[in-house]
Tab-separated table of C-alpha atoms in Angstrom:
chain	number	residue	atom	x	y	z
T	1	UNK	CA	98.963	75.372	92.641
T	2	UNK	CA	96.963	77.510	89.781
T	3	UNK	CA	98.932	79.859	88.147
T	4	UNK	CA	97.246	82.198	85.587
T	5	UNK	CA	98.750	84.794	83.103
T	6	UNK	CA	97.732	88.384	82.385
T	7	UNK	CA	98.870	92.027	81.532
T	8	UNK	CA	98.776	94.218	84.527
T	9	UNK	CA	100.750	97.788	85.129
T	10	UNK	CA	104.109	96.944	86.510
T	11	UNK	CA	104.854	100.281	88.814
T	12	UNK	CA	108.558	99.062	87.702
T	13	UNK	CA	108.446	98.623	84.453
T	14	UNK	CA	105.918	101.942	84.098
T	15	UNK	CA	104.200	100.140	81.294
T	16	UNK	CA	101.597	97.281	81.205
T	17	UNK	CA	103.267	93.919	81.129
T	18	UNK	CA	102.454	90.475	81.282
T	19	UNK	CA	101.907	88.848	84.763
T	20	UNK	CA	102.043	85.519	86.158
T	21	UNK	CA	99.128	85.389	89.541
T	22	UNK	CA	100.303	82.156	91.585
T	23	UNK	CA	97.218	81.238	93.977
T	24	UNK	CA	97.624	79.026	97.078
T	25	UNK	CA	93.689	77.778	97.567
T	26	UNK	CA	91.561	79.980	96.618
T	27	UNK	CA	94.096	83.073	98.057
T	28	UNK	CA	96.514	84.961	95.433
T	29	UNK	CA	99.935	84.092	96.689
T	30	UNK	CA	102.204	85.296	94.820
T	31	UNK	CA	102.335	87.981	91.074
T	32	UNK	CA	105.679	88.131	89.403
T	33	UNK	CA	105.976	90.620	86.252
T	34	UNK	CA	107.467	88.814	83.123
T	35	UNK	CA	109.737	91.931	82.307
T	36	UNK	CA	111.364	92.620	85.518
T	37	UNK	CA	110.796	89.616	87.808
T	38	UNK	CA	109.336	91.781	90.315
T	39	UNK	CA	107.385	89.906	92.527
T	40	UNK	CA	104.738	90.787	95.180
T	41	UNK	CA	104.372	88.077	97.547
T	42	UNK	CA	102.031	86.956	100.535
T	43	UNK	CA	104.040	86.025	103.614
T	44	UNK	CA	102.916	82.483	104.297
T	45	UNK	CA	101.723	83.426	108.214
T	46	UNK	CA	99.470	85.510	106.297
T	47	UNK	CA	98.561	83.088	103.496
T	48	UNK	CA	98.002	80.495	106.088
T	49	UNK	CA	95.927	82.802	108.986
T	50	UNK	CA	93.462	83.695	106.002
T	51	UNK	CA	93.329	80.356	105.248
T	52	UNK	CA	92.608	78.820	108.564
T	53	UNK	CA	89.815	82.115	109.079
T	54	UNK	CA	88.195	80.697	105.885
T	55	UNK	CA	87.822	77.064	106.715
T	56	UNK	CA	84.546	77.080	108.853
T	57	UNK	CA	83.182	78.803	106.630
T	58	UNK	CA	83.877	76.466	104.187
T	59	UNK	CA	82.496	73.724	106.044
T	60	UNK	CA	79.291	75.468	106.498
T	61	UNK	CA	79.062	76.213	102.787
T	62	UNK	CA	79.693	72.634	102.297
T	63	UNK	CA	77.341	71.049	104.788
T	64	UNK	CA	74.421	73.511	102.709
T	65	UNK	CA	75.160	71.582	99.352
T	66	UNK	CA	76.026	68.291	100.004
T	67	UNK	CA	72.416	68.698	101.837
T	68	UNK	CA	71.086	70.103	98.727
T	69	UNK	CA	72.155	67.621	96.763
T	70	UNK	CA	71.358	64.770	99.282
T	71	UNK	CA	67.651	66.289	99.014
T	72	UNK	CA	67.947	66.692	94.716
T	73	UNK	CA	69.192	63.129	93.916
T	74	UNK	CA	70.049	60.949	96.873
T	75	UNK	CA	70.977	57.617	94.716
T	76	UNK	CA	73.484	59.898	93.058
T	77	UNK	CA	74.878	61.076	96.593
T	78	UNK	CA	74.956	58.084	97.970
T	79	UNK	CA	76.935	57.152	95.140
T	80	UNK	CA	79.559	59.832	95.002
T	81	UNK	CA	80.144	59.974	99.016
T	82	UNK	CA	82.775	56.776	98.743
T	83	UNK	CA	85.032	58.864	96.642
T	84	UNK	CA	83.855	62.161	98.309
T	85	UNK	CA	85.871	61.026	101.842
T	86	UNK	CA	88.139	59.977	100.474
T	87	UNK	CA	89.229	63.086	97.968
T	88	UNK	CA	88.733	65.236	100.458
T	89	UNK	CA	91.702	64.930	102.870
T	90	UNK	CA	93.631	64.922	99.782
T	91	UNK	CA	92.697	68.034	98.946
T	92	UNK	CA	92.692	69.493	102.219
T	93	UNK	CA	96.254	68.584	102.279
T	94	UNK	CA	97.267	69.221	99.023
T	95	UNK	CA	95.529	73.009	100.174
T	96	UNK	CA	97.647	73.139	103.177
T	97	UNK	CA	101.322	72.083	101.655
T	98	UNK	CA	100.183	75.160	99.170
T	99	UNK	CA	99.666	77.997	101.347
T	100	UNK	CA	102.521	76.862	103.701
T	101	UNK	CA	104.843	76.014	101.737
Z	1	UNK	CA	55.843	96.946	77.767
Z	2	UNK	CA	59.124	95.879	75.591
Z	3	UNK	CA	60.119	92.383	74.529
Z	4	UNK	CA	63.412	91.370	75.424
Z	5	UNK	CA	65.225	88.261	74.431
Z	6	UNK	CA	67.226	86.381	76.804
Z	7	UNK	CA	70.693	85.925	76.314
Z	8	UNK	CA	71.293	82.571	78.562
Z	9	UNK	CA	67.776	80.733	77.639
Z	10	UNK	CA	67.143	81.762	73.795
Z	11	UNK	CA	63.820	82.855	75.579
Z	12	UNK	CA	61.982	85.855	74.685
Z	13	UNK	CA	60.750	88.029	78.776
Z	14	UNK	CA	58.910	90.976	78.874
Z	15	UNK	CA	60.001	93.829	80.507
Z	16	UNK	CA	56.906	95.243	82.229
Z	17	UNK	CA	58.818	98.680	83.999
Z	18	UNK	CA	58.193	102.027	83.066
Z	19	UNK	CA	59.675	102.848	79.101
Z	20	UNK	CA	60.432	106.417	80.477
Z	21	UNK	CA	62.680	105.104	83.137
Z	22	UNK	CA	64.620	102.509	81.760
Z	23	UNK	CA	68.347	101.994	82.725
Z	24	UNK	CA	70.530	99.644	80.940
Z	25	UNK	CA	74.001	99.666	82.405
Z	26	UNK	CA	77.014	98.935	79.916
Z	27	UNK	CA	80.221	97.115	81.362
Z	28	UNK	CA	83.144	96.849	79.353
Z	29	UNK	CA	84.938	93.335	79.524
Z	30	UNK	CA	86.803	93.635	76.422
Z	31	UNK	CA	90.000	94.079	78.148
Z	32	UNK	CA	93.985	93.785	76.700
Z	33	UNK	CA	94.547	89.871	77.325
Z	34	UNK	CA	93.313	88.227	74.783
Z	35	UNK	CA	94.200	90.840	72.164
Z	36	UNK	CA	97.500	90.139	72.600
Z	37	UNK	CA	97.255	86.105	72.776
Z	38	UNK	CA	97.412	85.978	76.517
Z	39	UNK	CA	95.088	82.953	78.380
Z	40	UNK	CA	93.309	85.243	80.716
Z	41	UNK	CA	91.730	89.027	80.049
Z	42	UNK	CA	92.423	90.159	83.900
Z	43	UNK	CA	88.304	90.199	84.123
Z	44	UNK	CA	88.501	85.944	84.495
Z	45	UNK	CA	91.313	86.238	87.214
Z	46	UNK	CA	89.577	84.698	90.687
Z	47	UNK	CA	89.423	86.572	93.681
Z	48	UNK	CA	88.334	84.034	96.839
Z	49	UNK	CA	87.703	81.687	93.672
Z	50	UNK	CA	84.916	84.120	91.900
Z	51	UNK	CA	86.319	85.990	88.662
Z	52	UNK	CA	86.054	89.395	89.162
Z	53	UNK	CA	83.511	90.213	86.447
Z	54	UNK	CA	80.852	88.030	88.546
Z	55	UNK	CA	81.916	90.384	91.197
Z	56	UNK	CA	81.023	93.637	88.944
Z	57	UNK	CA	77.714	92.415	87.739
Z	58	UNK	CA	76.819	91.105	91.119
Z	59	UNK	CA	76.828	95.445	92.157
Z	60	UNK	CA	74.560	95.815	89.250
Z	61	UNK	CA	71.840	92.520	89.912
Z	62	UNK	CA	71.460	94.135	93.632
Z	63	UNK	CA	71.029	97.632	92.360
Z	64	UNK	CA	67.042	97.893	91.893
Z	65	UNK	CA	67.452	100.989	89.783
Z	66	UNK	CA	69.369	99.082	86.874
Z	67	UNK	CA	66.646	97.270	84.557
Z	68	UNK	CA	68.945	95.552	82.387
Z	69	UNK	CA	72.911	94.968	81.556
Z	70	UNK	CA	74.628	94.643	78.848
Z	71	UNK	CA	78.149	92.920	77.898
Z	72	UNK	CA	81.060	94.106	76.161
Z	73	UNK	CA	83.526	91.429	75.433
Z	74	UNK	CA	86.752	90.420	73.432
Z	75	UNK	CA	86.503	88.945	70.233
Z	76	UNK	CA	86.388	85.508	70.867
Z	77	UNK	CA	85.254	85.759	74.662
Z	78	UNK	CA	81.596	86.280	74.258
Z	79	UNK	CA	80.751	82.652	75.015
Z	80	UNK	CA	83.036	82.573	78.004
Z	81	UNK	CA	81.281	85.227	79.586
Z	82	UNK	CA	77.937	83.832	78.554
Z	83	UNK	CA	78.669	80.605	80.503
Z	84	UNK	CA	79.932	82.644	83.474
Z	85	UNK	CA	77.007	85.198	83.851
Z	86	UNK	CA	74.713	82.026	83.154
Z	87	UNK	CA	76.267	80.067	86.225
Z	88	UNK	CA	76.391	83.017	88.701
Z	89	UNK	CA	72.424	83.159	87.961
Z	90	UNK	CA	73.381	87.338	86.582
Z	91	UNK	CA	69.106	87.861	85.653
Z	92	UNK	CA	69.849	90.943	84.444
Z	93	UNK	CA	72.625	90.506	81.427
Z	94	UNK	CA	70.486	90.376	78.442
Z	95	UNK	CA	72.744	90.723	75.935
Z	96	UNK	CA	77.097	90.438	75.331
Z	97	UNK	CA	78.459	92.223	72.339
Z	98	UNK	CA	81.673	91.781	70.704
Z	99	UNK	CA	83.999	95.562	71.637
Z	100	UNK	CA	86.232	97.222	69.635
Z	101	UNK	CA	90.128	97.401	69.912
Z	102	UNK	CA	89.794	100.681	72.158
Z	103	UNK	CA	87.288	101.577	75.091
Z	104	UNK	CA	86.127	104.208	72.852
Z	105	UNK	CA	85.423	101.752	70.018
Z	106	UNK	CA	84.256	99.442	72.221
Z	107	UNK	CA	81.332	101.767	73.927
Z	108	UNK	CA	80.521	102.563	70.533
Z	109	UNK	CA	79.835	99.199	69.621
Z	110	UNK	CA	77.507	98.901	72.812
Z	111	UNK	CA	75.393	102.046	71.330
Z	112	UNK	CA	75.305	100.620	67.817
Z	113	UNK	CA	73.628	97.901	69.627
Z	114	UNK	CA	70.982	99.883	71.590
Z	115	UNK	CA	70.882	102.532	68.889
Z	116	UNK	CA	67.064	101.744	67.376
Z	117	UNK	CA	66.320	101.302	71.144
Z	118	UNK	CA	67.347	104.726	72.032
Z	119	UNK	CA	66.156	106.150	69.064
Z	120	UNK	CA	62.651	104.442	69.606
Z	121	UNK	CA	63.023	106.475	73.621
Z	122	UNK	CA	62.946	102.869	74.915
Z	123	UNK	CA	66.254	103.617	77.025
Z	124	UNK	CA	66.201	106.684	79.002
Z	125	UNK	CA	69.527	106.371	80.413
Z	126	UNK	CA	72.828	104.872	80.227
Z	127	UNK	CA	75.868	103.788	82.647
Z	128	UNK	CA	78.993	103.273	81.222
Z	129	UNK	CA	80.967	100.917	83.713
Z	130	UNK	CA	84.673	99.238	83.701
Z	131	UNK	CA	84.229	95.591	84.102
Z	132	UNK	CA	87.687	95.751	85.924
Z	133	UNK	CA	85.864	97.687	88.875
Z	134	UNK	CA	84.800	94.949	90.987
Z	135	UNK	CA	83.685	96.719	94.301
Z	136	UNK	CA	81.170	99.868	93.314
Z	137	UNK	CA	78.480	99.864	95.650
Z	138	UNK	CA	74.524	99.408	94.960
Z	139	UNK	CA	74.030	102.354	96.616
Z	140	UNK	CA	76.737	104.685	94.976
Z	141	UNK	CA	74.921	103.447	91.362
Z	142	UNK	CA	71.328	104.312	92.669
Z	143	UNK	CA	72.890	108.306	93.701
Z	144	UNK	CA	74.404	108.157	90.531
Z	145	UNK	CA	71.224	107.264	88.286
Z	146	UNK	CA	69.108	110.005	90.677
Z	147	UNK	CA	71.865	112.255	89.715
Z	148	UNK	CA	72.082	111.783	85.948
Z	149	UNK	CA	68.170	111.942	85.858
Z	150	UNK	CA	68.139	115.402	87.327
Z	151	UNK	CA	71.408	116.633	85.286
Z	152	UNK	CA	71.492	114.339	82.288
Z	153	UNK	CA	74.694	113.261	83.512
Z	154	UNK	CA	77.182	112.032	86.372
Z	155	UNK	CA	79.626	110.458	87.018
Z	156	UNK	CA	81.488	108.851	89.883
Z	157	UNK	CA	84.609	110.821	91.105
Z	158	UNK	CA	86.370	110.733	94.583
Z	159	UNK	CA	88.413	114.224	95.089
Z	160	UNK	CA	92.231	113.800	95.661
Z	161	UNK	CA	93.843	114.053	99.599
Z	162	UNK	CA	94.578	117.368	100.782
Z	163	UNK	CA	98.127	117.461	100.261
Z	164	UNK	CA	97.707	115.927	97.115
Z	165	UNK	CA	99.072	118.142	94.299
Z	166	UNK	CA	97.575	117.773	90.100
Z	167	UNK	CA	99.597	120.024	88.034
Z	168	UNK	CA	99.740	120.936	83.935
Z	169	UNK	CA	102.652	121.055	81.845
Z	170	UNK	CA	103.328	122.229	78.847
Z	171	UNK	CA	105.412	121.019	75.979
Z	172	UNK	CA	108.729	122.809	77.887
Z	173	UNK	CA	107.721	120.660	80.375
Z	174	UNK	CA	107.049	123.906	82.755
Z	175	UNK	CA	103.996	123.886	84.951
Z	176	UNK	CA	101.084	126.126	83.340
Z	177	UNK	CA	98.553	125.071	85.774
Z	178	UNK	CA	97.823	123.298	89.320
Z	179	UNK	CA	94.931	121.880	91.302
Z	180	UNK	CA	95.222	121.713	94.978
Z	181	UNK	CA	93.735	118.621	96.761
Z	182	UNK	CA	89.826	119.034	96.864
Z	183	UNK	CA	89.405	120.997	93.916
Z	184	UNK	CA	90.432	118.072	91.253
Z	185	UNK	CA	89.163	114.848	91.430
Z	186	UNK	CA	89.573	111.217	90.403
Z	187	UNK	CA	87.015	110.514	87.238
Z	188	UNK	CA	86.045	106.876	88.218
Z	189	UNK	CA	82.909	104.433	86.641
Z	190	UNK	CA	80.403	103.736	86.078
Z	191	UNK	CA	79.274	107.042	84.156
Z	192	UNK	CA	75.454	107.656	83.890
Z	193	UNK	CA	74.027	109.962	80.590
Z	194	UNK	CA	70.925	110.574	79.032
Z	195	UNK	CA	71.223	107.809	76.202
Z	196	UNK	CA	69.535	110.064	73.403
Z	197	UNK	CA	72.931	112.859	74.530
Z	198	UNK	CA	75.008	110.012	74.801
Z	199	UNK	CA	74.383	108.532	71.296
Z	200	UNK	CA	74.236	112.024	69.714
Z	201	UNK	CA	77.713	112.965	71.346
Z	202	UNK	CA	79.380	109.311	69.969
Z	203	UNK	CA	78.152	110.339	66.436
Z	204	UNK	CA	79.469	113.388	66.583
Z	205	UNK	CA	82.735	112.234	68.306
Z	206	UNK	CA	82.899	109.704	65.066
Z	207	UNK	CA	82.547	112.614	62.501
Z	208	UNK	CA	85.309	114.175	64.653
Z	209	UNK	CA	87.302	111.360	64.341
Z	210	UNK	CA	87.411	112.445	68.711
Z	211	UNK	CA	88.557	109.461	71.103
Z	212	UNK	CA	88.080	110.814	74.567
Z	213	UNK	CA	89.858	109.050	77.863
Z	214	UNK	CA	86.209	108.211	79.620
Z	215	UNK	CA	82.540	108.679	78.113
Z	216	UNK	CA	81.986	111.561	79.886
Z	217	UNK	CA	84.875	113.333	77.636
Z	218	UNK	CA	82.633	113.066	74.701
Z	219	UNK	CA	79.742	115.046	75.612
Z	220	UNK	CA	81.666	117.816	78.139
Z	221	UNK	CA	83.373	118.770	74.498
Z	222	UNK	CA	79.917	119.519	73.523
Z	223	UNK	CA	78.847	121.403	76.244
Z	224	UNK	CA	76.517	119.023	78.002
Z	225	UNK	CA	76.340	119.291	81.466
Z	226	UNK	CA	77.758	116.317	83.692
Z	227	UNK	CA	77.414	116.227	87.742
Z	228	UNK	CA	79.901	114.506	90.314
Z	229	UNK	CA	78.799	111.921	92.889
Z	230	UNK	CA	81.288	111.474	95.333
Z	231	UNK	CA	83.052	108.235	95.597
Z	232	UNK	CA	85.732	106.720	97.021
Z	233	UNK	CA	88.687	104.374	97.338
Z	234	UNK	CA	87.041	101.431	97.440
Z	235	UNK	CA	86.034	101.277	93.702
Z	236	UNK	CA	89.195	100.466	92.300
Z	237	UNK	CA	90.155	99.428	89.257
Z	238	UNK	CA	92.273	96.517	88.877
Z	239	UNK	CA	95.599	97.314	86.921
Z	240	UNK	CA	98.296	96.576	89.175
Z	241	UNK	CA	99.663	93.415	91.072
Z	242	UNK	CA	98.697	95.818	94.456
Z	243	UNK	CA	95.211	96.364	93.142
Z	244	UNK	CA	94.145	92.366	92.862
Z	245	UNK	CA	95.994	92.619	96.266
Z	246	UNK	CA	93.587	95.664	97.267
Z	247	UNK	CA	91.003	93.700	95.748
Z	248	UNK	CA	91.363	89.908	98.169
Z	249	UNK	CA	91.289	92.227	100.943
Z	250	UNK	CA	87.950	94.286	100.275
Z	251	UNK	CA	86.340	91.031	99.021
Z	252	UNK	CA	87.085	89.977	102.395
Z	253	UNK	CA	86.076	93.294	104.350
Z	254	UNK	CA	82.741	93.023	102.457
Z	255	UNK	CA	81.843	89.412	102.918
Z	256	UNK	CA	81.890	89.525	99.353
């Protein structure tokens, strides 16, 4: 899970404080204030719905990207395929775990 | 025809637009993050995988009345911003300058960088925009530019809700003035002004050691007219955790 630290205004502390923003896949999952520990969290069901809704769009974008890569450099594209075929399902299952857990 | 250097490729390009109507958008991206020694300025936070600042710049890219964008970055973040804008194909970003410790100081840095071109009459209008307001609509920018061309100065603003009330209090915390909804407006950015007026107002502000909360304040105190163009809540500034979640929802809603 990717986590980014930044400064945001905390409504409970009443001033700008350091927050950690946790991402699951491309989506914000949780934002925590370092000072008061107040957390804004997206329910797993909402996150999962968001993730599933975007999957077809992501698949289309991936197909388009692969097509461009194949046209630009066929040799490089073919050589990268085995690694990608193995890695993509791993990546998807990791994302799904982040979203659900 | 004006010679302009291109920040991305180290090239020199020629702008063939009319000199009299050249419009420059200054995007303030010198946030607090780096100054506090934190790893990420909030303008770099990703929303659906894309940094906030890129959404902001894309609004200006899509707006035909904007000729050029100048980015004001925090010290040490110029290169990171240049790489991001290059990767996102932001063609209108011509220059990235280092900002100051406050919003007003960052605006002054941008104006100093533009001073020769303003004084030569090359730039007609300057828009100042917060980098953390990623969802300004290109149509609204266009409307703002048209109003600023007509009036000299214009800002985006949103009327308060009818049931909302703003009060001004004195030193004893007693109400001395009240503004009902529909008569009080919440100022937003971009704010657009004739370039020569803006430069004169900021030179005067420096002399008087005045620091306004927004750009328009420096012009209003000298009596320059500033019109209001109606905006809405979608032009939000990301300041709280809730704004960040709202930004994510807006992003999906607009299909960005």
